Every structure is written in structure tokens, then in C-alpha cells.
Amino acid sequence: MSNPASVFSALLGPGNRPLHFVDANLLHPTTEVFDLDGERESKYHIDHSDVTIQIQSIDVRPKDNTKYQPGQQLQRATRRRIAEEDLITITIERLEQFLEQTNDPSFLIKTGLVANKAKTHFAKFKSDLLLSFKEWSGSRKRHVPPPILGVLRQAYTENGESGIDAQLKFALQGHVANSTFTKSDILNQVRLADLRYPYEWYPATRAIQRKIHLHVGPTNSGKTYHALKRLEAASSGIYAGPLRLLAHEVYSRLNALGKPCNLITGDERIQAEGDEVSMSSCTVEMVPVNRNVEVAVVDEIQMIGNDHRGWAWTQAVLGLKAQELHLCGEERAVPLIRELAAAMGDHLEIHHYERLSPLRPMSTSLNGDLRKLRKGDCLVVFSRMQIHAYRKDIEKITGKRVAVVYGSLPPEIRAQQAKLFNDPDNDYDFLVASDAIGMGLNLSIKRIIFESTSRHNGEQLKTLEIPDIKQIAGRAGRYRTAADAANDVIMEGSVNSDTKNSLAVAVPATPGTNLGLVTTLERMDLPIVQRAMQSEAGPITTAGIFPPDSIILKFSKYFPSETPFSYILLRLHEIARVHTRFHLCNLRAYIGTADLIQQVKDLTVADRISLCAAPVDTKDPGAHKIILALARCIATQRGGNLLDIHELNLEILDQPVTTDREYLKQLESLHKSVVLYLWLSYRFIGVFPSQAMAFHVKGLTEEKIDKVLTEISLNKNFKDHLKKLKEQAMLKAFQTQAVLAENGMQLSESTAMEALEIEDGIASLSVADLSQDMSQGVLAESAHCTTR
């Protein structure tokens, strides 16, 4: 008899340990809750051939034994407390739901089952799973629960029944795929999944010995300035930054200095005039690694350790063919870069910088009083909606004008807003900005004020990390104004008036004494900022990597053509061997898109790789229809004119501007869709020819969104409610720290669960609820508005 747990081999790694990528948030991005449909039967009985399992069912209820009513939603904290017997019961129920879908063609496509073999595969899968549960049920008094239950518990805790479904689907896919593999196939897969030496992915770069200059120091220390001065002096070069905003800034600066420079971002390419353009300014994901240049500058190198985007910085460090590679960032990146340079055989020179003006956290907050704002203050807010709402409130309360800066602002508007704030002779006394200002923008900020020390990451509200707080806070106290800095540029070349007051890199040669201050809007956030300013983050220990397209293409050839592409990606990550110096970046976005487009036939593996890398918001139902429509255009190689894609809601542009939240959601959905169209138009040029029209529609949409946002104000009831929830979550965090410090042990489960339930309550708040119709007291579904 086969190993009963073999059906879950795809879920388990060496030593039967659950792997990180089987997190239910990765396998199934949409969070659902578990509804109890009435009381359970006292016994749950299933017969399957010679396998019979009986499991005593236990009602799912909190520790005070208050029974849930039918249809009640279980929050994550309660789901985590579920007993193993109930977990098995729920899993078996979901398995039965799977069985009912084996005649559904769409289900067969999603799971990779062939119609005439579906029931056979499913029967064997079910038999192995039930036998595994039966063996544990019969001996559970003598043995700890098997790893299978640990994986299922994690999935159920995070996403409820949908988490169980995701794990079952993945395991079933593995069961089907594994039935076709020979021993040779498995050995070849393991060989392809050996990702221990990513240096070898760039043989042309390894053929040269580069000189790496690592510029490290705090914000406002001149590290990026010195690197970019070297780029300006080079005959050819590349700048790679984390934000489109920064890529635009450097692009504008180099062109202003008479150095023709191209702009390359995911959804925009601008070709400089002239036959000999030797400079490029890029977002880091778009770095052309095969191009020979004299100097390359990679900004914010500490992001190499990021779980989602770190692969792009690793690619730049390992692959850029530059005689001189200048890396700029935080001190904590030094040990890792030193190891990488030694492994590549490159010469490393480290330049340490000290902050050129003092920075100090204040002892008091503003206590929520916007009247305490002073000229030169910047209020940092983590939602574009709130940025505009605070702008309106501040102007109403103070009688002064307010400039706004955030990542998605068009470059021309952003430069104008920066110029207005930096000019000391007008009435634009205040700035409201996103955290985008933390990465290099030169603004004359005297005091940074955090509106909050937590932000929503798309899944939950999380406290800012120490490096994030310090980087944003460091923008206070620029020791020389942006106008003075621009004069340095004017001496070197012509600069237009809109650009000179927003340049990202101008820094004088000698230190100044302009004191920078940091505080918070609310008193409850101040201790977090104060502690962060006095703390040092630990070193970055691993660099993110992602398998190259060539490896994914070769790996996919070992699987039947009907195998879901999401399973191929997960399988590759499952068996991948990675050096301790690296980590595999999160697959969640790729998996979500892969599942959405699985039903589209005639897409090549290369097509699917490109589509999975596209900027798709898988949580937006409107995005589902758009990505499917665009994928069908690619598969058929026709129908890609913008006006022929009927899923695009272009009619919304003809409607009058209102502050209705549904209207705003539709505008933002259209904007994301057009950005996706532009992104794909650079990769499938013959399929999507309407670039010019798409840029025009994008501009019209941005104008409409901006008009809506300028009319939005924060409702006082909503602000009070959000403040109360944040205070409760913060109190739990302080309790956690106190218990750990005093007792040297973990918190009790009940305290941790209560904190999670508060967190769930905060996460349920909708960004759209910041609009004026909040006066009706409506708190709707979860949403998040990114500012980058």
C-alpha cells in the first residue's frame, strides 16, 4: 500500500515540514469566512471502498461555550482555536464538494483533470486522504497530529473554507501530475530547481570584473547625491530606483543637464531625442541587465531583502554589466553585499556617510489638533483618499494652502506641487504626502508628522517597521532648501522652472545645521516613533530571488499540457534548493493571475509567464474580466484595440463627477485596467496597438479621480471610530511586549486571539468609506488604496 500521506507530498518539504509557500494567502488570495449551517450531526460517516472513517464532531465555539448561531461568521482568532476533529470534518465536507464538481468543465480546467480520468484520480486521492485521517484518529492519543493537519490549520486560520479548498486543489493537482512522472523526470525537475547559484544566470556579467561602490548611511547624508554625480560624469549609464516617481526625477535631471536619457518603467517608455542616447532611468524591475554601461546606480539597495520585490534588486546587483556599480542604501545591507561581491569576484569599496543635519523626535504630539501645524510641516498619510481629505481639512482650519505629493501623481503635477511647497514666499505652508517622500525626494520639510504608525498592507493593518519610520522621518530638516539645491544644477546646465524645485539628488558639499523634527498627529503613535528613532534594525541576511523565465519554461515541459500553470509554479518553488544567502520571493500575485487565466486556451507558457508578471489586482472583481479579455486577445492575436475591449468601462468618463464611492471605485478600476493595457502593450506590441489612446484615457481618468478626491473630507464619526480601533490594537501590542519582557514567555492564546479580532475589525474598514457619505454611518467591505 502506498504511503497514506503521499497525497499531500506536494504540501510537505524535507522532514515533513510545511513550506512557506503553502500559506493559504498565497494559494487563494480571496479571504472567505466559515458559516455554520445549523447544528452538526453527532457522527460524520463516509464509506469509500474498503475505507471507513468515523469522526466525532465537536461544535466550533469560543472558550466561554457560547454557541454560534447558524450563518455566523467566524473570525480568524476563533478559526485558529478549532479542534483537530472539527478540522477533519470540515476538510471532508470540502472534499465532498470537490466530488460534486468533477462533472463541471471549468472545475476540470482549474484542477488539471482530464474528463475521462477525473473520477479515477479523485477516488485514489480521496482514499489516501481518508486513510491518513483514519490512521491518526485511531492513534491520536499516542501521537501528535500529522503535518497534514498543521498545513490545513494554517490554511483554515487564514482564509477559512477557501483556504481548505486551496490546499485540497493543490494536493489534487500534485496527485494528478505525479502519476505521470518517471524517475528520470523527477531527477530532471530537481536539477532545474537547483537555484543555489543565481550568479550563474548572468554569464556575460561574470565574464567581467566590476567595481562595486556601496554608499551607505541615513537619509539626508548625501549618499545618493555622490553616486548620481558619478553617473552624470559617465559616458553611459543606468539609474534604477524603487518608484516611478524617482525614475522620473532622475530622467528629468539628466536631460536638464544635457545628458539625453530614456525613461523605462513598466507602463511607460520615453525615448530621448538624438541618435546617441546612452543614459536610461528605470524602475528597478525594468533594468536592462545585458547592456554594457560605464556606470550603473541602484537606489535603496536594502530592498534586496524584500519578500515580494527583492528579486529585482538581486537581479540588478548580479546582472548589471557596468564597469562601476554604485549601490545606495542603508547600513544594514553591508554584510550581505560584502558576501555577494566576494562570491562574484567583484571588487567592493564601501563609503560610509553621516547625516548632514540633526534630526530629533519631539516629546509631544499634535494631539489630533491640526491648528498646531507650522509652516514647513509635512503630514505623512498612507492612503491617497486621506491625503486629499486632510488637505481639505487643513486648508479649512488654518486658512493656508496645502500641497500634496504621492507616487501616482503625474510627474508634471508632482513637480508643480513640490515647487509650490518649496517656495518660501507663497502661502503653501504645508505638505500632505504619502510615504513616497521617504525615498529620495528633495523637499524643504522642517517637521515630519505621522498621521499614523500603521498602514494596511492589502491584508491587514500592520505597524510600520523601524527602517520605514526612520527613512520617512529622515526627510525632515533638509539642511539646504530645494531652491538652493537647484541653483547648483543651474550652474551646470539649464533646468526648466517646473523641474528645478523638485530635483531628487541635489545636495550641497558641506553640512548644515537645519534641525529636523519628527512627531505624530495622535498621542498614541508617538511612543512607537520615539522608540524607532532610538533603535537600529538588524542586518539584512538574505537576498530575494525568483526563477528566471528560461527555467520556468524548461520546468513546465515535464507536466501534462492540461496542468494548471499555478501548480507548475508552486511545484517549482516547492522543490527548489536555495542557498542560505538567498530566499524565494512570494508567489502570491503570480498564483492569483495564473488561476484567473487558466481557462484561456492557446496561451503559450511564455505568454502565461508575462501575464503573471503583469500588474493585476486579483482582489478587484473588475480586474478579473479585464485580464481574461486581454489574455484572449493574446491567445487569438487579435481584438486588442482599446475601443474593441468592451470590458473596459470607458463610459464612466462621460458621467459627471460625483463624490459617490461607487463612482470613484469604477474610475480607479478603469485606471488600473488602462495601466495594465499599457504594460502589456510594451510586451505584445502587435496585439495592443492603441498606446497613444491608452495614455489619453489614462490622463482623463486621473483628472476625474483628482477632481473626486479634492471634494472628499473625513467624517468625524469615522475618524473617531478608526482612532478607537487603533488604540485597542495598540494596547494589545503593548500588553504583548510587557508580558514577553517580564516573563520571558509567549502570550496566552486568548490575548493573542483578541488582538487578532481587533485587527480583523480594523481591516474591515473601507477606503471608500472615507468619502462624505460616511455621514450615514456606513462601514462597508475592505479595500485599500495604494499610494505608490
PDB file of N, CA and C in Angstrom, residues 628-670:
ATOM      1  N   LEU A 628      -8.856  38.559 -18.273  1.00  0.00           N
ATOM      2  CA  LEU A 628      -9.329  37.494 -19.158  1.00  0.00           C
ATOM      3  C   LEU A 628      -9.497  38.005 -20.587  1.00  0.00           C
ATOM      4  N   ALA A 629     -10.057  39.193 -20.729  1.00  0.00           N
ATOM      5  CA  ALA A 629     -10.247  39.764 -22.068  1.00  0.00           C
ATOM      6  C   ALA A 629      -8.903  39.996 -22.754  1.00  0.00           C
ATOM      7  N   LEU A 630      -7.942  40.543 -22.007  1.00  0.00           N
ATOM      8  CA  LEU A 630      -6.629  40.819 -22.588  1.00  0.00           C
ATOM      9  C   LEU A 630      -5.890  39.517 -22.895  1.00  0.00           C
ATOM     10  N   ALA A 631      -6.060  38.506 -22.041  1.00  0.00           N
ATOM     11  CA  ALA A 631      -5.421  37.214 -22.297  1.00  0.00           C
ATOM     12  C   ALA A 631      -5.983  36.575 -23.562  1.00  0.00           C
ATOM     13  N   ARG A 632      -7.280  36.717 -23.780  1.00  0.00           N
ATOM     14  CA  ARG A 632      -7.873  36.163 -25.008  1.00  0.00           C
ATOM     15  C   ARG A 632      -7.354  36.886 -26.245  1.00  0.00           C
ATOM     16  N   CYS A 633      -7.120  38.180 -26.124  1.00  0.00           N
ATOM     17  CA  CYS A 633      -6.520  38.921 -27.243  1.00  0.00           C
ATOM     18  C   CYS A 633      -5.143  38.355 -27.583  1.00  0.00           C
ATOM     19  N   ILE A 634      -4.368  38.052 -26.565  1.00  0.00           N
ATOM     20  CA  ILE A 634      -3.032  37.496 -26.777  1.00  0.00           C
ATOM     21  C   ILE A 634      -3.121  36.100 -27.391  1.00  0.00           C
ATOM     22  N   ALA A 635      -4.060  35.296 -26.897  1.00  0.00           N
ATOM     23  CA  ALA A 635      -4.200  33.926 -27.395  1.00  0.00           C
ATOM     24  C   ALA A 635      -4.622  33.896 -28.861  1.00  0.00           C
ATOM     25  N   THR A 636      -5.509  34.827 -29.246  1.00  0.00           N
ATOM     26  CA  THR A 636      -6.017  34.851 -30.619  1.00  0.00           C
ATOM     27  C   THR A 636      -5.239  35.794 -31.521  1.00  0.00           C
ATOM     28  N   GLN A 637      -4.381  36.624 -30.901  1.00  0.00           N
ATOM     29  CA  GLN A 637      -3.570  37.590 -31.651  1.00  0.00           C
ATOM     30  C   GLN A 637      -4.431  38.598 -32.410  1.00  0.00           C
ATOM     31  N   ARG A 638      -5.565  38.957 -31.823  1.00  0.00           N
ATOM     32  CA  ARG A 638      -6.417  39.969 -32.448  1.00  0.00           C
ATOM     33  C   ARG A 638      -7.358  40.556 -31.390  1.00  0.00           C
ATOM     34  N   GLY A 639      -8.025  41.658 -31.783  1.00  0.00           N
ATOM     35  CA  GLY A 639      -9.022  42.268 -30.898  1.00  0.00           C
ATOM     36  C   GLY A 639      -8.436  43.145 -29.819  1.00  0.00           C
ATOM     37  N   GLY A 640      -7.164  43.608 -29.977  1.00  0.00           N
ATOM     38  CA  GLY A 640      -6.501  44.354 -28.920  1.00  0.00           C
ATOM     39  C   GLY A 640      -6.593  45.860 -29.019  1.00  0.00           C
ATOM     40  N   ASN A 641      -7.376  46.387 -29.968  1.00  0.00           N
ATOM     41  CA  ASN A 641      -7.595  47.834 -29.985  1.00  0.00           C
ATOM     42  C   ASN A 641      -8.386  48.241 -28.752  1.00  0.00           C
ATOM     43  N   LEU A 642      -8.015  49.357 -28.164  1.00  0.00           N
ATOM     44  CA  LEU A 642      -8.598  49.762 -26.888  1.00  0.00           C
ATOM     45  C   LEU A 642     -10.119  49.840 -26.961  1.00  0.00           C
ATOM     46  N   LEU A 643     -10.654  50.397 -28.040  1.00  0.00           N
ATOM     47  CA  LEU A 643     -12.096  50.577 -28.155  1.00  0.00           C
ATOM     48  C   LEU A 643     -12.825  49.268 -28.429  1.00  0.00           C
ATOM     49  N   ASP A 644     -12.087  48.215 -28.793  1.00  0.00           N
ATOM     50  CA  ASP A 644     -12.715  46.916 -29.061  1.00  0.00           C
ATOM     51  C   ASP A 644     -12.820  46.050 -27.810  1.00  0.00           C
ATOM     52  N   ILE A 645     -12.212  46.491 -26.719  1.00  0.00           N
ATOM     53  CA  ILE A 645     -12.242  45.716 -25.476  1.00  0.00           C
ATOM     54  C   ILE A 645     -13.420  46.224 -24.649  1.00  0.00           C
ATOM     55  N   HIS A 646     -14.552  45.556 -24.794  1.00  0.00           N
ATOM     56  CA  HIS A 646     -15.800  46.046 -24.205  1.00  0.00           C
ATOM     57  C   HIS A 646     -15.814  45.934 -22.689  1.00  0.00           C
ATOM     58  N   GLU A 647     -14.910  45.129 -22.132  1.00  0.00           N
ATOM     59  CA  GLU A 647     -14.847  45.028 -20.673  1.00  0.00           C
ATOM     60  C   GLU A 647     -14.320  46.291 -20.019  1.00  0.00           C
ATOM     61  N   LEU A 648     -13.677  47.162 -20.779  1.00  0.00           N
ATOM     62  CA  LEU A 648     -13.207  48.446 -20.248  1.00  0.00           C
ATOM     63  C   LEU A 648     -14.392  49.394 -20.114  1.00  0.00           C
ATOM     64  N   ASN A 649     -14.598  49.911 -18.931  1.00  0.00           N
ATOM     65  CA  ASN A 649     -15.741  50.783 -18.659  1.00  0.00           C
ATOM     66  C   ASN A 649     -15.408  52.227 -19.042  1.00  0.00           C
ATOM     67  N   LEU A 650     -15.240  52.459 -20.334  1.00  0.00           N
ATOM     68  CA  LEU A 650     -14.887  53.798 -20.804  1.00  0.00           C
ATOM     69  C   LEU A 650     -16.051  54.777 -20.663  1.00  0.00           C
ATOM     70  N   GLU A 651     -17.273  54.254 -20.568  1.00  0.00           N
ATOM     71  CA  GLU A 651     -18.442  55.134 -20.464  1.00  0.00           C
ATOM     72  C   GLU A 651     -18.422  55.959 -19.176  1.00  0.00           C
ATOM     73  N   ILE A 652     -17.709  55.490 -18.157  1.00  0.00           N
ATOM     74  CA  ILE A 652     -17.659  56.218 -16.884  1.00  0.00           C
ATOM     75  C   ILE A 652     -17.060  57.613 -17.074  1.00  0.00           C
ATOM     76  N   LEU A 653     -16.249  57.788 -18.106  1.00  0.00           N
ATOM     77  CA  LEU A 653     -15.620  59.092 -18.354  1.00  0.00           C
ATOM     78  C   LEU A 653     -16.626  60.134 -18.836  1.00  0.00           C
ATOM     79  N   ASP A 654     -17.757  59.675 -19.343  1.00  0.00           N
ATOM     80  CA  ASP A 654     -18.785  60.608 -19.823  1.00  0.00           C
ATOM     81  C   ASP A 654     -19.736  61.044 -18.712  1.00  0.00           C
ATOM     82  N   GLN A 655     -19.658  60.396 -17.557  1.00  0.00           N
ATOM     83  CA  GLN A 655     -20.553  60.738 -16.465  1.00  0.00           C
ATOM     84  C   GLN A 655     -20.029  61.951 -15.698  1.00  0.00           C
ATOM     85  N   PRO A 656     -20.927  62.752 -15.143  1.00  0.00           N
ATOM     86  CA  PRO A 656     -20.483  63.909 -14.353  1.00  0.00           C
ATOM     87  C   PRO A 656     -19.779  63.460 -13.073  1.00  0.00           C
ATOM     88  N   VAL A 657     -18.833  64.266 -12.617  1.00  0.00           N
ATOM     89  CA  VAL A 657     -18.048  63.934 -11.427  1.00  0.00           C
ATOM     90  C   VAL A 657     -18.929  64.040 -10.189  1.00  0.00           C
ATOM     91  N   THR A 658     -18.906  62.993  -9.359  1.00  0.00           N
ATOM     92  CA  THR A 658     -19.613  62.996  -8.081  1.00  0.00           C
ATOM     93  C   THR A 658     -18.685  62.431  -7.011  1.00  0.00           C
ATOM     94  N   THR A 659     -19.049  62.580  -5.759  1.00  0.00           N
ATOM     95  CA  THR A 659     -18.257  62.007  -4.665  1.00  0.00           C
ATOM     96  C   THR A 659     -18.807  60.652  -4.233  1.00  0.00           C
ATOM     97  N   ASP A 660     -19.689  60.086  -5.028  1.00  0.00           N
ATOM     98  CA  ASP A 660     -20.215  58.752  -4.730  1.00  0.00           C
ATOM     99  C   ASP A 660     -19.077  57.741  -4.769  1.00  0.00           C
ATOM    100  N   ARG A 661     -19.002  56.895  -3.758  1.00  0.00           N
ATOM    101  CA  ARG A 661     -17.859  55.991  -3.646  1.00  0.00           C
ATOM    102  C   ARG A 661     -17.840  54.960  -4.758  1.00  0.00           C
ATOM    103  N   GLU A 662     -19.022  54.544  -5.262  1.00  0.00           N
ATOM    104  CA  GLU A 662     -19.064  53.571  -6.360  1.00  0.00           C
ATOM    105  C   GLU A 662     -18.493  54.190  -7.629  1.00  0.00           C
ATOM    106  N   TYR A 663     -18.756  55.483  -7.823  1.00  0.00           N
ATOM    107  CA  TYR A 663     -18.194  56.193  -8.975  1.00  0.00           C
ATOM    108  C   TYR A 663     -16.668  56.220  -8.883  1.00  0.00           C
ATOM    109  N   LEU A 664     -16.148  56.495  -7.701  1.00  0.00           N
ATOM    110  CA  LEU A 664     -14.701  56.526  -7.516  1.00  0.00           C
ATOM    111  C   LEU A 664     -14.088  55.142  -7.731  1.00  0.00           C
ATOM    112  N   LYS A 665     -14.741  54.106  -7.221  1.00  0.00           N
ATOM    113  CA  LYS A 665     -14.235  52.747  -7.416  1.00  0.00           C
ATOM    114  C   LYS A 665     -14.150  52.405  -8.900  1.00  0.00           C
ATOM    115  N   GLN A 666     -15.147  52.795  -9.655  1.00  0.00           N
ATOM    116  CA  GLN A 666     -15.148  52.495 -11.087  1.00  0.00           C
ATOM    117  C   GLN A 666     -14.041  53.246 -11.809  1.00  0.00           C
ATOM    118  N   LEU A 667     -13.798  54.492 -11.401  1.00  0.00           N
ATOM    119  CA  LEU A 667     -12.697  55.251 -12.004  1.00  0.00           C
ATOM    120  C   LEU A 667     -11.349  54.598 -11.703  1.00  0.00           C
ATOM    121  N   GLU A 668     -11.157  54.211 -10.454  1.00  0.00           N
ATOM    122  CA  GLU A 668      -9.880  53.600 -10.083  1.00  0.00           C
ATOM    123  C   GLU A 668      -9.710  52.245 -10.760  1.00  0.00           C
ATOM    124  N   SER A 669     -10.788  51.503 -10.921  1.00  0.00           N
ATOM    125  CA  SER A 669     -10.728  50.232 -11.624  1.00  0.00           C
ATOM    126  C   SER A 669     -10.354  50.441 -13.094  1.00  0.00           C
ATOM    127  N   LEU A 670     -10.924  51.464 -13.708  1.00  0.00           N
ATOM    128  CA  LEU A 670     -10.583  51.788 -15.094  1.00  0.00           C
ATOM    129  C   LEU A 670      -9.117  52.192 -15.204  1.00  0.00           C
TER     130      LEU A 670
END
